[in-house]
Structure formats: C-alpha cells, structure tokens
Short mmCIF file of C-alpha atoms in Angstrom, two decimals:
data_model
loop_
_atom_site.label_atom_id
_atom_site.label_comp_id
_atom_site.label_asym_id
_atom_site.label_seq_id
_atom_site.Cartn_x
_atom_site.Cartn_y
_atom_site.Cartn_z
CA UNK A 23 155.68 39.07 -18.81
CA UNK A 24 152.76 37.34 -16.61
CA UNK A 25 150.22 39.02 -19.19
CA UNK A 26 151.62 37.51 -22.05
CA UNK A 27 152.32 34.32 -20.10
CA UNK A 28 147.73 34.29 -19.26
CA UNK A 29 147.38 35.26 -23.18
CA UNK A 30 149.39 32.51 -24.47
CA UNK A 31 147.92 29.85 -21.82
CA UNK A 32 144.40 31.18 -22.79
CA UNK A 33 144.88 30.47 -26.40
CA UNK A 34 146.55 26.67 -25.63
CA UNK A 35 142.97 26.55 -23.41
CA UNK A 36 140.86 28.02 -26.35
CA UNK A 37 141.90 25.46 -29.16
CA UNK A 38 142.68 22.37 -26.93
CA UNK A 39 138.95 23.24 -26.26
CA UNK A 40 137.23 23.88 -29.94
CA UNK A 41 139.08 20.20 -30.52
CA UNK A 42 137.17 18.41 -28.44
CA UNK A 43 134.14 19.76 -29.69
CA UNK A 44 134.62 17.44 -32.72
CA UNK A 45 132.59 14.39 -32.87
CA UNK A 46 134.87 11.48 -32.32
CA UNK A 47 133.92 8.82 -35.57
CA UNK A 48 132.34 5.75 -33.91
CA UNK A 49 133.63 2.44 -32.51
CA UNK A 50 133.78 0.13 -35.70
CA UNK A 51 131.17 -1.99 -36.16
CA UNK A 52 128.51 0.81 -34.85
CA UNK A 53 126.46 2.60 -37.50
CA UNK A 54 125.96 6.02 -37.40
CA UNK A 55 122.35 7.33 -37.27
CA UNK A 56 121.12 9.50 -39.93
CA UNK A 57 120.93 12.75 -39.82
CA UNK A 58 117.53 14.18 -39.25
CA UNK A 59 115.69 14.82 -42.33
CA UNK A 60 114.37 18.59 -42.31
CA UNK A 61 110.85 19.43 -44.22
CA UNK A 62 110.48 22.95 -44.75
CA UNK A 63 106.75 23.62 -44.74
CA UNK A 64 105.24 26.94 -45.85
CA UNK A 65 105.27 29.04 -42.77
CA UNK A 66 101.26 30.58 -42.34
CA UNK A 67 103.48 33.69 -41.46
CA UNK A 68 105.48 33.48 -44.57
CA UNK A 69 102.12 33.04 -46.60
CA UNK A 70 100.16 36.19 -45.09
CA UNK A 71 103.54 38.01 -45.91
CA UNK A 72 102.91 37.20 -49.44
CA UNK A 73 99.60 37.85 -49.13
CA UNK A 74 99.86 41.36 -47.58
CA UNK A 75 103.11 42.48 -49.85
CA UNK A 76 100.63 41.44 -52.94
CA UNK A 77 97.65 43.64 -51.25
CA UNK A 78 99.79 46.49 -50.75
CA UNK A 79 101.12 46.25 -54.51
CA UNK A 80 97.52 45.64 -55.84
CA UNK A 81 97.00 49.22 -53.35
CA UNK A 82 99.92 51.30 -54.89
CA UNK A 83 98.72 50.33 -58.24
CA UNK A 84 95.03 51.01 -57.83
CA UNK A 85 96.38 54.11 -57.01
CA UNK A 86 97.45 54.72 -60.16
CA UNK A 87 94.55 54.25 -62.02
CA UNK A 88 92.11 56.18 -64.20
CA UNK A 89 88.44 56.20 -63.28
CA UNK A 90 87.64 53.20 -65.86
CA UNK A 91 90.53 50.86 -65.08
CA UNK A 92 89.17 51.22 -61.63
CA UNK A 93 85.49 50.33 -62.58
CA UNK A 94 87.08 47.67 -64.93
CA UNK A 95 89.17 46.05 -61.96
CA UNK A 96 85.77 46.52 -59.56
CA UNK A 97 83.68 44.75 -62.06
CA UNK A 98 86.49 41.92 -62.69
CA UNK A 99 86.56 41.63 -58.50
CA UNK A 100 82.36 41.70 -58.08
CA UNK A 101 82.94 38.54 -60.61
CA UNK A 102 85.16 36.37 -58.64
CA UNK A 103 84.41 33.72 -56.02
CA UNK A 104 84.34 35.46 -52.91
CA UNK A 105 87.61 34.54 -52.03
CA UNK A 106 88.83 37.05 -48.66
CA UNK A 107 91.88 38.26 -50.91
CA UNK A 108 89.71 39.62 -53.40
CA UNK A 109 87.03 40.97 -51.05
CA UNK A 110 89.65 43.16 -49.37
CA UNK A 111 90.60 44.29 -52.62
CA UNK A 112 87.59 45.38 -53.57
CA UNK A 113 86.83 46.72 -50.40
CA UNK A 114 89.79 49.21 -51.04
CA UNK A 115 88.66 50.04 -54.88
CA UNK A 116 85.42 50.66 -53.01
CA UNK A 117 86.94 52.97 -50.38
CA UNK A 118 88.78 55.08 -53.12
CA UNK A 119 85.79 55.83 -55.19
CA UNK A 120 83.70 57.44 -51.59
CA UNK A 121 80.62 56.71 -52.63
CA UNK A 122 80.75 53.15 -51.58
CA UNK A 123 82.12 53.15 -48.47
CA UNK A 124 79.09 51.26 -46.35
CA UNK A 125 79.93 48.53 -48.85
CA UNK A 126 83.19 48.54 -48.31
CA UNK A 127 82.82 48.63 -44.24
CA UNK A 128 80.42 45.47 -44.90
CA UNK A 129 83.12 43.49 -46.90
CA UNK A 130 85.97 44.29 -44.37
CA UNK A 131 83.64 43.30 -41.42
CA UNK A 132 83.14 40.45 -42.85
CA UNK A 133 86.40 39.38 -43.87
CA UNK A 134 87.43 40.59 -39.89
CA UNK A 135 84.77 38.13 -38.30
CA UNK A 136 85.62 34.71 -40.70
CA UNK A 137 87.22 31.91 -39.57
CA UNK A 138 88.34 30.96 -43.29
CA UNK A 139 92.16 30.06 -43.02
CA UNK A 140 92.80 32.62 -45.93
CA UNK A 141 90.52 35.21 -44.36
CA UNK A 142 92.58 34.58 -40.95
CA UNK A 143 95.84 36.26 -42.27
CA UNK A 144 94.02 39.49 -43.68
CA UNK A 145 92.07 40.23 -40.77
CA UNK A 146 94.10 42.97 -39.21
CA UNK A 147 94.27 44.52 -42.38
CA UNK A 148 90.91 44.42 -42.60
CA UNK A 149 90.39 45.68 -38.93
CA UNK A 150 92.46 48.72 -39.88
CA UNK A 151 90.62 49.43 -43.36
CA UNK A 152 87.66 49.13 -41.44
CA UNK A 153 88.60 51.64 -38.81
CA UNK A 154 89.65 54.15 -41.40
CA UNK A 155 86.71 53.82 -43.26
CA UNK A 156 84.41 53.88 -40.52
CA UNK A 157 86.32 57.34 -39.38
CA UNK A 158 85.83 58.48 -43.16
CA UNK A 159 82.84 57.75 -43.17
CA UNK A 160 81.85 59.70 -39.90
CA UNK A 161 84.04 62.82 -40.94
CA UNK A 162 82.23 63.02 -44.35
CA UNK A 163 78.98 62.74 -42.27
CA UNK A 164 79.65 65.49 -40.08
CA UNK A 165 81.08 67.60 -42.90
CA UNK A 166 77.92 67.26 -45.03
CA UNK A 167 75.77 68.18 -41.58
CA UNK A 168 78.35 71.30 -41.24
CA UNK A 169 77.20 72.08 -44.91
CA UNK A 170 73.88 71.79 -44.44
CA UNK A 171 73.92 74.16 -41.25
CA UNK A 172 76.26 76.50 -43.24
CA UNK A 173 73.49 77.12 -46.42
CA UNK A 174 71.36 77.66 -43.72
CA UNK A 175 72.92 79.74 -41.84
CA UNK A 176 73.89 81.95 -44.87
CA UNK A 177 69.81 81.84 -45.90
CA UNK A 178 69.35 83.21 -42.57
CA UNK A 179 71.70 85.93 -43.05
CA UNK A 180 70.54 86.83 -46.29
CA UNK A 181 66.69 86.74 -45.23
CA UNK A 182 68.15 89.60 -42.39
CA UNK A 183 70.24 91.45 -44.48
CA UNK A 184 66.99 91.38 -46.71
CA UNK A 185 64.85 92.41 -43.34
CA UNK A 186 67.64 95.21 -42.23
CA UNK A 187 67.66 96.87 -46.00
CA UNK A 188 63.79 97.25 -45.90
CA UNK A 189 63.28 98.68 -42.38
CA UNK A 190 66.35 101.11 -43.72
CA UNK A 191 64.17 102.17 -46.72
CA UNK A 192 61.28 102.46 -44.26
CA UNK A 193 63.15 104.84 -41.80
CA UNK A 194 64.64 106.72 -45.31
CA UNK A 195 61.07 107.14 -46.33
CA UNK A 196 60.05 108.75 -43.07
CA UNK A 197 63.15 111.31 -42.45
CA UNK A 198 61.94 112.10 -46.35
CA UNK A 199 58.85 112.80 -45.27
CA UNK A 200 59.66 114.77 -42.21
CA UNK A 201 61.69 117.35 -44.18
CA UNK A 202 59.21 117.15 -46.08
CA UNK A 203 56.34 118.53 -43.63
CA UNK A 204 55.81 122.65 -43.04
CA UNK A 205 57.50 123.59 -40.38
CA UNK A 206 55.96 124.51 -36.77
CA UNK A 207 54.57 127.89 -36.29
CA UNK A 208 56.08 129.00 -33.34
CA UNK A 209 54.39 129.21 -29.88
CA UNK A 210 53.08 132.67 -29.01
CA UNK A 211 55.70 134.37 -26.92
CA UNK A 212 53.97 135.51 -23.48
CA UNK A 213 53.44 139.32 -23.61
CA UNK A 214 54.21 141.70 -20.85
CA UNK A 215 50.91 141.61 -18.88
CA UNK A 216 50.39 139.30 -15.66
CA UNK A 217 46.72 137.88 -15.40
CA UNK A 218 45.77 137.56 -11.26
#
C-alpha cells in the first residue's frame, strides 16, 4: 500500500512540476521580445561533405570507364582552371592509368600544402592519395629492380648451364678418347732368379 501511495505522490510531483515549466504570458502592458531569428549558414563541414561524397562518386565512376572516356575526362580536367576539386580528380585519373603517377603525387602535394579555402577541405584526401601513391610508386620501383635482377640472374644461369654442357662434352670427348687408346702392355713379371 505505501508503494502505491510513493507512485501516486510521484506522479502529483511529476505534472505539478512539467506545469510550471510553462512560460507564464506577461504582465499587460509589457511586450514580449522576439524570438531570436536563426540564420542557417552553410556549415564548411557540410560543404567538404559534399565535396568528398561528389569525389568519391566522380571515383566509383572513373572506375567504370573505358580507356578513352578516361583520356577524354583527363583532357576535359588538364582544361579547367586549376580549381583543387578538379586537380584531385585528375590526380586520381592519373593514378589509375600508372604511368603518371609522379604527376599525380605533384598535384596531390600541392593541393595538401594550399591554403585555398576549397583546397582546405580536400587536403586529407589528398594526404591519403598521396601516401598511396607514393607507396605505389615505391612497390612498382622495387618490383621493376626485382625484374631486372631476375633477367639477370636467369642470363647468369643460362651462361652456366651453357659453361657446364661444354666442359661435359669436353670430359665426353676425353673418356672417348681413352677407350679409344691401345691398351697397356703389361709389366714384365719378375722371373725366378735373384740378382746379389
């Protein structure tokens, strides 16, 4: 009974409260002050969100493309104005096709070390293009070294097989000629007689 008794008392306490939360309307002859007037501005964060969910689009689309849309689209992006939007984008057409990658490192580095407001909001993109390129880059490096010690390392192997297969024929040519040769007379067996 004392439970229900601190339930019921709670919810009298609970409502009497919320009521007095209302605003009470003001004495007559007092005005009451506007409310507020809220400006919503475009958030900088809001605008790189844009910016980055266009980017990765523009990235899943490039993708996509055949080997002349993606010329077509790097020509199109060499044209523009230099805005750091399009730089980044061609930085990434540039970092698909391989062969341009040092370009592509110099765009991103440069977008990463602007102070341009637009260039601002792409930087850590452009920070982690960079590093994946840069690590691309060096793999592709080392790989091309690793080919370059593997032709000559099969050269070398070839040039001893080569060596190996002649000395063979060499040592063939002498066991020929060995059978070849009369055989030994054999040495005179010692007769019977001692010489003092």
């Amino acid at each position: 009974m004392n439970v229900e008794r601190a339930v019921a008392l709670a919810t009298i306490v609970a409502v009497v409260s919320g009521c007095a939360l209302e605003r009470a309307a003001p004495p007559p002859g007092v005005e009451e002050p506007d409310p507020p007037v809220i400006v919503e501005q475009a958030s900088p964060v809001l605008a790189a969100d844009v910016n980055l969910r266009a980017i990765l689009a523009f990235y899943r689309k490039s993708r996509g493309m055949s080997r002349a849309e993606l010329i077509a689209e790097r020509k199109a992006l060499e044209g523009s104005d230099g805005r750091p939007l399009d730089e980044l984008r061609l930085a990434m057409l540039l970092g698909q096709e391989r062969s341009d990658l040092v370009r592509a490192l110099g765009l991103l580095d440069a977008i990463a070390r602007s102070d341009n407001p637009q260039a601002l909001a792409l930087q850590p993109l452009a920070r982690l293009l960079s590093d994946q390129y840069a690590e691309r880059l060096k793999l592709e490096t080392q790989s091309e070294r690793l080919g370059v010690n593997i032709r000559d390392a099969e050269k070398r192997a070839a040039a001893a097989t080569a060596q190996a297969r002649e000395l063979q024929e060499k040592i063939d040519a002498l066991a020929e000629i060995e059978r070849n040769l009369p055989g030994r007379p054999a040495p005179p067996v010692p007769t019977g007689g001692t010489n003092r």
